[in-house]
CSV table of C-alpha atoms and ligand atoms in Angstrom, one decimal:
chain,number,residue,atom,x,y,z
A,1,UNK,CA,28.3,17.1,-3.4
A,2,UNK,CA,26.1,15.8,0.0
A,3,UNK,CA,26.1,11.7,-0.3
A,4,UNK,CA,22.3,11.5,-0.5
A,5,UNK,CA,22.8,14.2,-3.6
A,6,UNK,CA,25.1,12.2,-5.3
A,7,UNK,CA,23.3,8.6,-4.5
A,8,UNK,CA,20.1,10.6,-5.8
A,9,UNK,CA,22.3,11.3,-9.0
A,10,UNK,CA,23.3,8.1,-9.2
A,11,UNK,CA,20.1,6.6,-9.4
A,12,UNK,CA,18.3,9.1,-11.2
A,13,UNK,CA,20.9,8.1,-14.0
A,14,UNK,CA,20.3,4.1,-13.5
A,15,UNK,CA,16.8,4.4,-13.5
A,16,UNK,CA,15.8,7.0,-16.0
A,17,UNK,CA,12.8,5.0,-17.3
A,18,UNK,CA,11.5,4.7,-13.8
A,19,UNK,CA,9.5,7.9,-12.7
A,20,UNK,CA,7.5,6.2,-9.8
A,21,UNK,CA,10.7,4.4,-8.7
A,22,UNK,CA,12.8,7.6,-9.1
A,23,UNK,CA,9.8,9.7,-7.2
A,24,UNK,CA,9.7,7.2,-4.2
A,25,UNK,CA,13.8,7.2,-3.8
A,26,UNK,CA,13.5,11.2,-3.9
A,27,UNK,CA,11.1,11.5,-1.1
A,28,UNK,CA,13.0,9.2,0.9
A,29,UNK,CA,16.1,10.0,0.6
A,30,UNK,CA,15.3,13.6,0.6
A,31,UNK,CA,13.8,13.1,4.2
A,32,UNK,CA,16.2,11.3,5.6
A,33,UNK,CA,19.0,13.6,5.2
A,34,UNK,CA,19.6,15.3,8.5
A,35,UNK,CA,20.3,10.6,10.1
A,36,UNK,CA,22.4,10.7,6.8
A,37,UNK,CA,24.9,14.0,7.8
A,38,UNK,CA,24.6,12.6,10.9
A,39,UNK,CA,26.4,9.3,10.1
A,40,UNK,CA,27.8,10.0,7.1
A,41,UNK,CA,31.2,8.9,6.3
A,42,UNK,CA,30.0,5.8,8.0
A,43,UNK,CA,27.1,5.2,5.7
A,44,UNK,CA,29.4,6.2,3.1
A,45,UNK,CA,31.8,3.9,3.1
A,46,UNK,CA,29.3,0.8,3.4
A,47,UNK,CA,27.9,2.1,0.9
A,48,UNK,CA,24.2,1.7,2.4
A,49,UNK,CA,22.0,4.2,0.5
A,50,UNK,CA,23.3,2.4,-3.2
A,51,UNK,CA,22.6,-0.8,-1.3
A,52,UNK,CA,19.1,-0.1,0.0
A,53,UNK,CA,18.3,1.7,-3.4
A,54,UNK,CA,19.0,-1.5,-5.5
A,55,UNK,CA,16.5,-4.3,-4.7
A,56,UNK,CA,18.6,-7.4,-3.6
A,57,UNK,CA,17.1,-9.1,-6.8
A,58,UNK,CA,14.3,-8.3,-9.5
A,59,UNK,CA,12.7,-11.2,-11.1
A,60,UNK,CA,10.9,-11.0,-14.7
A,61,UNK,CA,8.9,-14.0,-16.3
A,62,UNK,CA,6.1,-14.8,-19.3
A,63,UNK,CA,2.8,-15.8,-18.1
A,64,UNK,CA,1.2,-17.7,-20.7
A,65,UNK,CA,-2.2,-18.8,-20.3
A,66,UNK,CA,-5.4,-19.9,-22.0
A,67,UNK,CA,-8.5,-17.5,-22.7
A,68,UNK,CA,-12.1,-18.9,-23.0
A,69,UNK,CA,-11.3,-18.5,-27.0
A,70,UNK,CA,-8.4,-21.2,-27.0
A,71,UNK,CA,-6.5,-18.3,-27.7
A,72,UNK,CA,-2.9,-18.2,-26.1
A,73,UNK,CA,-2.2,-14.8,-24.4
A,74,UNK,CA,0.8,-13.7,-23.0
A,75,UNK,CA,1.5,-11.2,-20.1
A,76,UNK,CA,4.8,-10.2,-17.8
A,77,UNK,CA,4.9,-11.0,-14.7
A,78,UNK,CA,7.2,-9.5,-11.7
A,79,UNK,CA,8.9,-10.0,-7.9
A,80,UNK,CA,11.2,-7.8,-6.8
A,81,UNK,CA,13.0,-8.8,-3.6
A,82,UNK,CA,14.1,-5.3,-2.6
A,83,UNK,CA,15.4,-5.6,0.8
A,84,UNK,CA,15.5,-8.5,3.7
A,85,UNK,CA,17.7,-7.2,6.6
A,86,UNK,CA,14.9,-7.3,8.8
A,87,UNK,CA,12.7,-10.2,7.6
A,88,UNK,CA,11.6,-12.9,5.0
A,89,UNK,CA,10.4,-9.8,1.9
A,90,UNK,CA,6.8,-9.2,2.2
A,91,UNK,CA,4.4,-7.3,-0.3
A,92,UNK,CA,1.7,-7.4,-2.3
A,93,UNK,CA,1.1,-8.3,-6.1
A,94,UNK,CA,-1.0,-6.0,-8.0
A,95,UNK,CA,-2.5,-6.8,-11.0
A,96,UNK,CA,-3.4,-3.9,-13.5
A,97,UNK,CA,-2.3,-3.3,-17.3
A,98,UNK,CA,-0.1,-0.8,-15.8
A,99,UNK,CA,1.9,-2.7,-14.5
A,100,UNK,CA,6.0,-2.5,-15.3
A,101,UNK,CA,9.2,-2.9,-13.5
A,102,UNK,CA,9.0,0.9,-12.2
A,103,UNK,CA,5.8,0.3,-10.8
A,104,UNK,CA,6.8,-2.7,-9.1
A,105,UNK,CA,10.1,-0.9,-7.5
A,106,UNK,CA,8.4,1.8,-6.5
A,107,UNK,CA,6.2,-0.3,-4.7
A,108,UNK,CA,8.8,-2.8,-3.2
A,109,UNK,CA,11.1,0.2,-2.4
A,110,UNK,CA,8.3,2.1,-0.3
A,111,UNK,CA,7.4,-1.5,1.6
A,112,UNK,CA,11.1,-1.4,3.4
A,113,UNK,CA,10.2,1.2,5.5
A,114,UNK,CA,6.6,0.8,5.7
A,115,UNK,CA,7.0,-2.9,6.9
A,116,UNK,CA,9.7,-1.8,9.4
A,117,UNK,CA,7.5,0.9,10.6
A,118,UNK,CA,5.2,-1.8,11.3
A,119,UNK,CA,7.6,-3.3,14.4
A,120,UNK,CA,6.8,-6.6,12.5
A,121,UNK,CA,10.1,-8.9,11.2
A,122,UNK,CA,9.1,-8.1,7.6
A,123,UNK,CA,12.1,-7.1,5.0
A,124,UNK,CA,10.7,-5.1,1.6
A,125,UNK,CA,9.5,-6.9,-1.6
A,126,UNK,CA,6.6,-6.1,-4.0
A,127,UNK,CA,5.1,-8.0,-7.2
A,128,UNK,CA,2.7,-8.5,-9.9
A,129,UNK,CA,1.8,-8.5,-13.7
A,130,UNK,CA,0.5,-6.1,-16.3
A,131,UNK,CA,-2.6,-8.7,-16.7
A,132,UNK,CA,-5.8,-7.1,-16.5
A,133,UNK,CA,-8.6,-8.7,-14.4
A,134,UNK,CA,-11.4,-6.3,-15.9
A,135,UNK,CA,-14.2,-8.3,-18.0
A,136,UNK,CA,-12.2,-11.5,-17.2
A,137,UNK,CA,-14.5,-14.7,-16.9
A,138,UNK,CA,-13.4,-16.8,-13.4
A,139,UNK,CA,-12.0,-19.4,-15.3
A,140,UNK,CA,-9.7,-17.3,-17.4
A,141,UNK,CA,-8.5,-15.8,-13.9
A,142,UNK,CA,-7.7,-18.9,-12.6
A,143,UNK,CA,-5.7,-20.1,-15.5
A,144,UNK,CA,-4.0,-16.9,-15.0
A,145,UNK,CA,-3.1,-16.9,-11.6
A,146,UNK,CA,-2.1,-20.9,-12.0
A,147,UNK,CA,0.6,-20.0,-14.7
A,148,UNK,CA,1.9,-17.0,-12.6
A,149,UNK,CA,2.2,-19.2,-9.7
A,150,UNK,CA,3.8,-21.4,-11.5
A,151,UNK,CA,7.4,-19.8,-12.2
A,152,UNK,CA,7.3,-17.3,-8.9
A,153,UNK,CA,6.7,-20.6,-6.8
A,154,UNK,CA,10.6,-21.1,-7.6
A,155,UNK,CA,11.0,-18.2,-5.4
A,156,UNK,CA,8.6,-17.4,-2.4
A,157,UNK,CA,8.3,-19.5,0.7
A,158,UNK,CA,6.7,-18.8,3.8
A,159,UNK,CA,10.3,-17.7,5.6
A,160,UNK,CA,11.7,-16.5,2.1
A,161,UNK,CA,9.3,-13.7,0.8
A,162,UNK,CA,5.5,-14.2,1.6
A,163,UNK,CA,3.2,-12.0,-1.7
A,164,UNK,CA,-0.4,-11.1,-0.4
A,165,UNK,CA,-2.8,-9.0,-2.3
A,166,UNK,CA,-3.0,-5.8,-3.6
A,167,UNK,CA,-5.0,-3.7,-6.5
A,168,UNK,CA,-6.4,-6.5,-8.4
A,169,UNK,CA,-5.3,-8.8,-6.4
A,170,UNK,CA,-8.1,-10.3,-3.5
A,171,UNK,CA,-9.6,-13.2,-1.7
A,172,UNK,CA,-9.9,-15.2,-5.3
A,173,UNK,CA,-7.2,-14.7,-6.9
A,174,UNK,CA,-4.8,-15.1,-3.8
A,175,UNK,CA,-7.4,-18.5,-3.4
A,176,UNK,CA,-6.3,-19.7,-6.9
A,177,UNK,CA,-2.2,-18.7,-5.8
A,178,UNK,CA,-2.2,-20.8,-3.3
A,179,UNK,CA,-4.0,-23.6,-4.9
A,180,UNK,CA,-1.1,-24.0,-6.9
A,181,UNK,CA,1.2,-23.0,-4.4
A,182,UNK,CA,0.4,-26.5,-2.7
A,183,UNK,CA,0.5,-28.4,-5.6
A,184,UNK,CA,3.3,-27.9,-6.9
A,185,UNK,CA,5.7,-28.2,-3.7
A,186,UNK,CA,3.3,-30.8,-2.1
A,187,UNK,CA,3.9,-28.8,0.9
A,188,UNK,CA,1.0,-26.3,3.3
A,189,UNK,CA,2.5,-23.1,4.2
A,190,UNK,CA,1.7,-19.8,5.2
A,191,UNK,CA,3.3,-19.0,1.5
A,192,UNK,CA,0.8,-15.9,1.5
A,193,UNK,CA,-1.3,-13.9,3.3
A,194,UNK,CA,-5.0,-12.8,2.7
A,195,UNK,CA,-6.0,-16.5,2.2
A,196,UNK,CA,-9.4,-17.5,2.8
A,197,UNK,CA,-10.4,-18.0,6.3
A,198,UNK,CA,-11.2,-21.8,5.8
A,199,UNK,CA,-7.4,-22.1,4.7
A,200,UNK,CA,-5.2,-20.2,7.2
A,201,UNK,CA,-6.4,-16.9,6.7
A,202,UNK,CA,-7.0,-14.3,9.4
A,203,UNK,CA,-9.7,-12.6,10.8
A,204,UNK,CA,-10.0,-9.0,10.5
A,205,UNK,CA,-7.2,-9.3,6.9
A,206,UNK,CA,-9.6,-7.8,4.8
A,207,UNK,CA,-10.8,-5.1,7.0
A,208,UNK,CA,-7.3,-4.1,8.1
A,209,UNK,CA,-5.7,-1.5,5.7
A,210,UNK,CA,-9.3,0.5,5.9
A,211,UNK,CA,-9.4,-0.1,9.3
A,212,UNK,CA,-6.1,1.1,10.5
A,213,UNK,CA,-5.9,4.0,8.2
A,214,UNK,CA,-8.6,5.0,10.9
A,215,UNK,CA,-7.1,4.4,13.5
A,216,UNK,CA,-4.4,6.2,12.7
A,217,UNK,CA,-6.3,9.4,11.4
A,218,UNK,CA,-8.3,8.6,14.8
A,219,UNK,CA,-5.0,9.3,16.9
A,220,UNK,CA,-3.2,11.9,15.2
A,221,UNK,CA,-6.4,14.5,15.1
A,222,UNK,CA,-7.2,13.1,18.9
A,223,UNK,CA,-3.4,14.5,19.2
A,224,UNK,CA,-4.0,17.4,18.1
A,225,UNK,CA,-7.2,18.3,19.8
A,226,UNK,CA,-9.6,16.8,17.8
A,227,UNK,CA,-12.1,13.9,17.4
A,228,UNK,CA,-14.0,11.8,14.3
A,229,UNK,CA,-16.9,11.8,15.2
A,230,UNK,CA,-19.3,15.0,13.4
A,231,UNK,CA,-15.9,15.3,10.8
A,232,UNK,CA,-16.5,14.8,6.9
A,233,UNK,CA,-14.8,12.7,5.0
A,234,UNK,CA,-14.0,12.5,1.0
A,235,UNK,CA,-12.7,8.8,0.4
A,236,UNK,CA,-11.5,8.0,-3.4
A,237,UNK,CA,-11.6,4.4,-4.9
A,238,UNK,CA,-14.1,1.9,-4.1
A,239,UNK,CA,-12.0,-1.0,-3.1
A,240,UNK,CA,-10.9,-3.2,-0.4
A,241,UNK,CA,-8.7,-0.4,0.8
A,242,UNK,CA,-11.6,2.6,0.3
A,243,UNK,CA,-14.0,0.4,1.6
A,244,UNK,CA,-13.2,-0.1,4.7
A,245,UNK,CA,-12.0,3.0,5.4
A,246,UNK,CA,-15.3,3.9,4.9
A,247,UNK,CA,-17.0,1.7,6.9
A,248,UNK,CA,-14.8,2.1,10.2
A,249,UNK,CA,-15.0,6.2,9.0
A,250,UNK,CA,-18.2,5.7,9.7
A,251,UNK,CA,-18.6,3.7,13.0
A,252,UNK,CA,-16.1,6.1,14.7
A,253,UNK,CA,-18.8,9.0,13.7
A,254,UNK,CA,-17.6,10.6,10.5
A,255,UNK,CA,-19.8,10.8,8.0
A,256,UNK,CA,-17.9,9.7,4.5
A,257,UNK,CA,-19.4,11.6,1.3
A,258,UNK,CA,-17.4,10.8,-1.8
A,259,UNK,CA,-16.0,7.3,-3.5
A,260,UNK,CA,-14.3,6.8,-7.2
A,261,UNK,CA,-13.5,4.2,-9.5
A,262,UNK,CA,-11.2,4.5,-12.6
A,263,UNK,CA,-13.9,5.5,-14.6
A,264,UNK,CA,-15.8,7.7,-12.0
A,265,UNK,CA,-16.9,9.4,-8.7
A,266,UNK,CA,-19.6,9.4,-6.4
A,267,UNK,CA,-20.9,12.7,-4.1
A,268,UNK,CA,-23.5,11.2,-2.3
A,269,UNK,CA,-24.1,13.7,0.8
A,270,UNK,CA,-26.3,11.8,2.8
A,271,UNK,CA,-23.1,9.9,3.1
A,272,UNK,CA,-21.8,6.4,1.3
A,273,UNK,CA,-23.9,3.6,2.0
A,274,UNK,CA,-21.3,0.3,2.4
A,275,UNK,CA,-23.3,-2.8,2.1
A,276,UNK,CA,-24.3,-0.8,-1.0
A,277,UNK,CA,-20.8,-0.1,-2.2
A,278,UNK,CA,-19.9,-3.7,-1.3
A,279,UNK,CA,-22.6,-5.5,-3.2
A,280,UNK,CA,-22.1,-3.1,-6.4
A,281,UNK,CA,-18.2,-3.5,-5.9
A,282,UNK,CA,-17.3,-7.0,-4.4
A,283,UNK,CA,-20.1,-8.9,-5.6
A,284,UNK,CA,-21.5,-7.6,-9.1
A,285,UNK,CA,-17.8,-6.4,-9.8
A,286,UNK,CA,-19.6,-3.7,-11.3
A,287,UNK,CA,-19.4,0.5,-12.2
A,288,UNK,CA,-20.3,2.7,-9.5
A,289,UNK,CA,-23.3,3.6,-12.3
A,290,UNK,CA,-24.7,1.0,-11.0
A,291,UNK,CA,-24.4,2.5,-7.2
A,292,UNK,CA,-25.8,6.3,-8.7
A,293,UNK,CA,-28.6,4.1,-9.5
A,294,UNK,CA,-29.7,2.5,-6.5
A,295,UNK,CA,-29.4,5.0,-3.8
A,296,UNK,CA,-31.5,8.5,-5.3
A,297,UNK,CA,-29.4,10.7,-2.7
A,298,UNK,CA,-26.1,10.0,-5.3
A,299,UNK,CA,-24.7,12.1,-7.7
A,300,UNK,CA,-23.0,10.2,-10.3
A,301,UNK,CA,-19.8,12.3,-12.1
A,302,UNK,CA,-17.4,10.8,-15.0
A,303,UNK,CA,-13.6,11.5,-14.7
A,304,UNK,CA,-12.2,12.6,-11.6
A,305,UNK,CA,-13.1,15.3,-8.8
A,306,UNK,CA,-13.7,13.8,-5.3
A,307,UNK,CA,-10.9,16.4,-3.8
A,308,UNK,CA,-13.5,19.0,-5.7
A,309,UNK,CA,-15.6,18.4,-2.3
A,310,UNK,CA,-15.3,20.2,0.5
A,311,UNK,CA,-14.6,18.2,3.5
A,312,UNK,CA,-12.2,17.5,7.2
A,313,UNK,CA,-10.5,15.1,6.4
A,314,UNK,CA,-9.4,13.7,2.5
A,315,UNK,CA,-8.5,9.9,2.5
A,316,UNK,CA,-7.1,8.9,-0.9
A,317,UNK,CA,-7.2,4.8,-0.9
A,318,UNK,CA,-7.1,3.9,-5.0
A,319,UNK,CA,-3.5,4.6,-6.8
A,320,UNK,CA,-0.2,6.9,-6.9
A,321,UNK,CA,-0.5,10.0,-8.2
A,322,UNK,CA,-4.3,10.8,-7.6
A,323,UNK,CA,-4.0,14.1,-5.5
A,324,UNK,CA,-2.3,16.7,-7.7
A,325,UNK,CA,-1.2,20.3,-7.1
A,326,UNK,CA,-4.4,21.0,-8.2
A,327,UNK,CA,-6.3,19.4,-5.7
A,328,UNK,CA,-4.7,20.3,-3.3
A,329,UNK,CA,-5.2,23.5,-3.5
A,330,UNK,CA,-8.5,23.0,-3.7
A,331,UNK,CA,-8.9,20.9,-0.8
A,332,UNK,CA,-6.7,23.7,1.5
A,333,UNK,CA,-8.9,26.6,0.1
A,334,UNK,CA,-12.2,24.8,1.2
A,335,UNK,CA,-10.5,24.4,4.4
A,336,UNK,CA,-9.1,20.6,5.2
A,337,UNK,CA,-7.5,19.8,8.3
A,338,UNK,CA,-5.9,16.3,7.6
A,339,UNK,CA,-4.6,14.1,4.7
A,340,UNK,CA,-3.7,10.3,5.4
A,341,UNK,CA,-3.1,8.4,2.5
A,342,UNK,CA,-4.6,4.6,2.5
A,343,UNK,CA,-3.0,4.1,-1.4
A,344,UNK,CA,0.4,3.5,-2.0
A,345,UNK,CA,1.6,6.9,-3.2
A,346,UNK,CA,-1.0,8.9,-4.0
A,347,UNK,CA,-0.4,12.5,-3.2
A,348,UNK,CA,2.3,13.8,-5.8
A,349,UNK,CA,5.5,15.2,-4.6
A,350,UNK,CA,4.4,19.0,-5.1
A,351,UNK,CA,0.7,18.4,-3.8
A,352,UNK,CA,2.5,16.4,-0.8
A,353,UNK,CA,4.8,20.0,-0.1
A,354,UNK,CA,1.9,22.1,-0.6
A,355,UNK,CA,-0.3,20.5,2.2
A,356,UNK,CA,2.7,20.6,4.2
A,357,UNK,CA,3.3,24.4,3.9
A,358,UNK,CA,-0.3,25.2,4.3
A,359,UNK,CA,-0.6,24.0,8.2
A,360,UNK,CA,-2.2,20.4,6.6
A,361,UNK,CA,-1.3,17.5,8.8
A,362,UNK,CA,-0.3,15.0,6.4
A,363,UNK,CA,0.5,11.3,7.1
A,364,UNK,CA,1.9,9.6,4.2
A,365,UNK,CA,1.0,5.6,3.0
A,366,UNK,CA,3.8,3.5,4.3
A,367,UNK,CA,2.7,5.0,7.8
A,368,UNK,CA,-0.8,5.2,7.3
A,369,UNK,CA,-1.4,2.2,5.3
A,370,UNK,CA,1.1,-0.3,6.6
A,371,UNK,CA,-2.2,-1.9,8.9
A,372,UNK,CA,-2.5,-4.1,5.8
A,373,UNK,CA,1.1,-5.3,6.2
A,374,UNK,CA,1.3,-5.5,9.5
A,375,UNK,CA,-2.1,-7.8,10.0
A,376,UNK,CA,0.1,-10.1,7.1
A,377,UNK,CA,2.3,-10.8,9.9
A,378,UNK,CA,0.0,-11.0,12.1
A,379,UNK,CA,-1.7,-13.9,9.9
A,380,UNK,CA,2.0,-15.1,9.0
A,381,UNK,CA,2.1,-15.8,13.1
A,382,UNK,CA,-0.5,-17.4,13.6
A,383,UNK,CA,-0.3,-19.7,10.4
A,384,UNK,CA,3.1,-20.3,12.4
A,385,UNK,CA,1.6,-21.4,15.8
A,386,UNK,CA,-1.1,-23.2,13.8
A,387,UNK,CA,-3.3,-21.2,15.5
A,388,UNK,CA,-6.1,-19.0,15.0
A,389,UNK,CA,-7.1,-15.1,17.0
A,390,UNK,CA,-10.7,-14.0,16.8
A,391,UNK,CA,-11.6,-11.0,14.6
A,392,UNK,CA,-11.2,-8.4,18.1
A,393,UNK,CA,-7.5,-10.1,18.9
A,394,UNK,CA,-6.4,-9.0,15.6
A,395,UNK,CA,-8.1,-5.7,15.5
A,396,UNK,CA,-6.9,-4.8,19.0
A,397,UNK,CA,-3.7,-5.3,17.8
A,398,UNK,CA,-3.8,-3.4,14.4
A,399,UNK,CA,-5.4,-0.8,16.4
A,400,UNK,CA,-2.1,-1.0,19.0
A,401,UNK,CA,0.1,-1.2,16.3
A,402,UNK,CA,-1.2,2.2,14.9
A,403,UNK,CA,-1.1,4.1,17.8
A,404,UNK,CA,2.7,3.3,17.8
A,405,UNK,CA,3.4,4.0,14.7
A,406,UNK,CA,1.6,7.6,14.9
A,407,UNK,CA,3.9,8.1,17.9
A,408,UNK,CA,7.0,6.7,16.6
A,409,UNK,CA,7.0,8.6,13.1
A,410,UNK,CA,6.1,11.5,16.0
A,411,UNK,CA,8.8,11.1,18.0
A,412,UNK,CA,11.4,11.1,15.1
A,413,UNK,CA,10.0,14.4,13.3
A,414,UNK,CA,10.8,15.5,16.9
A,415,UNK,CA,14.3,14.0,17.1
A,416,UNK,CA,15.5,15.7,14.1
A,417,UNK,CA,13.7,18.8,14.9
A,418,UNK,CA,11.2,18.4,12.1
A,419,UNK,CA,7.6,18.3,14.7
A,420,UNK,CA,4.9,17.6,12.5
A,421,UNK,CA,6.3,16.3,9.3
A,422,UNK,CA,5.0,12.9,9.4
A,423,UNK,CA,7.0,12.5,6.1
A,424,UNK,CA,9.9,12.9,7.7
A,425,UNK,CA,9.2,10.7,10.4
A,426,UNK,CA,7.9,7.8,9.0
A,427,UNK,CA,11.0,7.6,6.6
A,428,UNK,CA,13.4,8.2,9.5
A,429,UNK,CA,12.1,5.8,11.7
A,430,UNK,CA,11.7,3.5,9.3
A,431,UNK,CA,14.9,3.7,8.0
A,432,UNK,CA,16.8,4.0,11.4
A,433,UNK,CA,15.6,0.1,11.9
A,434,UNK,CA,16.7,-1.5,8.4
A,435,UNK,CA,20.1,-0.1,8.6
A,436,UNK,CA,20.6,-0.7,12.1
A,437,UNK,CA,20.2,-4.6,10.7
A,438,UNK,CA,22.4,-3.8,7.5
A,439,UNK,CA,25.1,-2.6,9.4
A,440,UNK,CA,25.0,-5.5,11.4
A,441,UNK,CA,24.8,-8.2,9.0
A,442,UNK,CA,27.7,-7.0,7.3
A,443,UNK,CA,28.4,-6.2,3.7
A,444,UNK,CA,25.9,-8.0,1.4
B,1,NDP,P1,-8.5,-2.8,-5.3
B,1,NDP,O1,-8.1,-2.8,-6.3
B,1,NDP,O2,-9.3,-3.2,-4.4
B,1,NDP,O3,-9.1,-1.5,-5.7
B,1,NDP,C1,-8.9,-0.3,-5.9
B,1,NDP,C2,-9.3,1.1,-6.4
B,1,NDP,O4,-8.8,2.0,-7.2
B,1,NDP,C3,-10.4,0.6,-7.2
B,1,NDP,O5,-11.6,1.2,-7.0
B,1,NDP,C4,-9.7,1.2,-8.6
B,1,NDP,O6,-11.0,1.2,-9.5
B,1,NDP,C5,-9.2,2.5,-8.4
B,1,NDP,N1,-8.3,2.2,-9.2
B,1,NDP,C6,-7.2,1.7,-9.5
B,1,NDP,N2,-6.3,2.1,-10.2
B,1,NDP,C7,-6.8,3.2,-10.9
B,1,NDP,C8,-6.5,4.3,-11.5
B,1,NDP,N3,-5.0,4.0,-12.4
B,1,NDP,N4,-7.1,5.6,-11.7
B,1,NDP,C9,-8.1,5.5,-10.9
B,1,NDP,N5,-8.6,4.7,-10.1
B,1,NDP,C10,-7.6,3.3,-9.7
B,1,NDP,O7,-7.2,-2.2,-4.7
B,1,NDP,P2,-7.1,-1.7,-3.2
B,1,NDP,O8,-7.8,-1.2,-2.8
B,1,NDP,O9,-6.3,-2.7,-2.6
B,1,NDP,O10,-5.6,-1.0,-2.9
B,1,NDP,C11,-5.8,0.5,-3.2
B,1,NDP,C12,-4.3,1.3,-3.2
B,1,NDP,O11,-3.8,1.1,-1.9
B,1,NDP,C13,-3.2,0.8,-4.2
B,1,NDP,O12,-2.7,2.1,-3.5
B,1,NDP,C14,-2.8,-0.2,-2.8
B,1,NDP,O13,-1.1,-0.3,-3.3
B,1,NDP,C15,-2.8,-0.2,-1.9
B,1,NDP,N6,-2.5,-0.9,-0.6
B,1,NDP,C16,-3.6,-2.1,-0.5
B,1,NDP,C17,-3.4,-2.9,0.8
B,1,NDP,C18,-4.1,-3.7,0.9
B,1,NDP,O14,-4.5,-4.6,1.7
B,1,NDP,N7,-5.7,-3.9,0.0
B,1,NDP,C19,-2.4,-2.5,1.7
B,1,NDP,C20,-1.3,-1.4,1.6
B,1,NDP,C21,-1.8,-0.1,0.3
B,1,NDP,P3,-11.4,0.0,-10.6
B,1,NDP,O15,-12.7,-0.3,-9.6
B,1,NDP,O16,-12.5,0.6,-12.0
B,1,NDP,O17,-10.6,-0.4,-11.0
């Protein structure tokens, strides 16, 4: 049995109840096989694969808070500090009822390689809670965030672990958490990213993941002799990533004709009205039916269905495993050219393989959505310098980082005779740097 298969079997036996984590590990280990085979004796002796698939530590804690009726509620909080070989742990906090340790581990594991790909000194971590922010009052959100941070504050710090936003954690939640950290620690430090601009946030962080997704997509198709102008794009989601991906796609001359949320989706053949979408989702925090009600050209449909719309480029920006094999078949039948992942692991393994086998240009989330964490690292730099850069400076750095990531993963794929396989390229390029640091730091 090869070393990769041996470790995969061990990870499967040990984490059998965590399918999302197993899916992420399987994808990475399968695609780094050529690198591992070239160094098998050394990696086996140093237990590199066992170490990289086992978090440095997993923290799980109770989050008790009081709702507006005076009732005490209890949620579970998590922080998985996965690997800090190349820098302090860095990764978002997800607040969603589906959160359990397997989701946080999959996200933390992916984050190791994503953070490595940015070229910046940040390790991999992730956290969150099964708390559902939907329908909660502002006071309830604050009560939850303060209780969550009271416990989390023991384990994080500007040079230790720097959390950020993710699903359900936006500027409001980061603000409440930062306030509580400062109050407990009596220290003003860049312990969280995604902060408000008046207290250490970076310009362009809000836009970064969506914009970055479009910068890498643009470079990808440019290197394949095409341009964004005139392309029809299908986007899923209507949160932070989806909104700014849509905005940048439109700025580049493409037309985005869909968006979705957890209950339904919109088809708007005239192109999504981003300002209206922002008003509905960011200000009113309402359902997409409100978008359709205000926009005569838009159709609202219940359930899922964005992938049934004919497009040149598909950008899944909502959640994991939202693009499945049947969706991949429909996209291919409709002539899709490229699929670039704005969300983390939105495409199932089977769908990914189908797209790649049918000649679709496919860039995985760990490369395509790395603009968010890269800009978070730029926020950390600005906090350390006690300076803030202009929007244009940050945006230009983000663009450079995304273009570099594309060429880095393209080169890595070519070096291992896998030209055009950006899944392998991203995993290999991300892995090589982390392993070099792990080997240099000895057994730990
Ligand atoms: P938001 O909470 O802002 O938006 C998430 C969107 O996805 C919403 O439209 C939400 O619908 C929808 N959604 C969430 N869960 C489900 C589900 N189970 N089924 C269907 N739709 C769902 O999150 P973000 O935009 O920040 O994150 C989206 C994805 O991008 C995630 O995978 C995240 O990990 C990833 N990501 C985010 C980064 C960032 O900087 N924000 C950085 C890198 C990756 P509804 O409104 O109904 O809840």
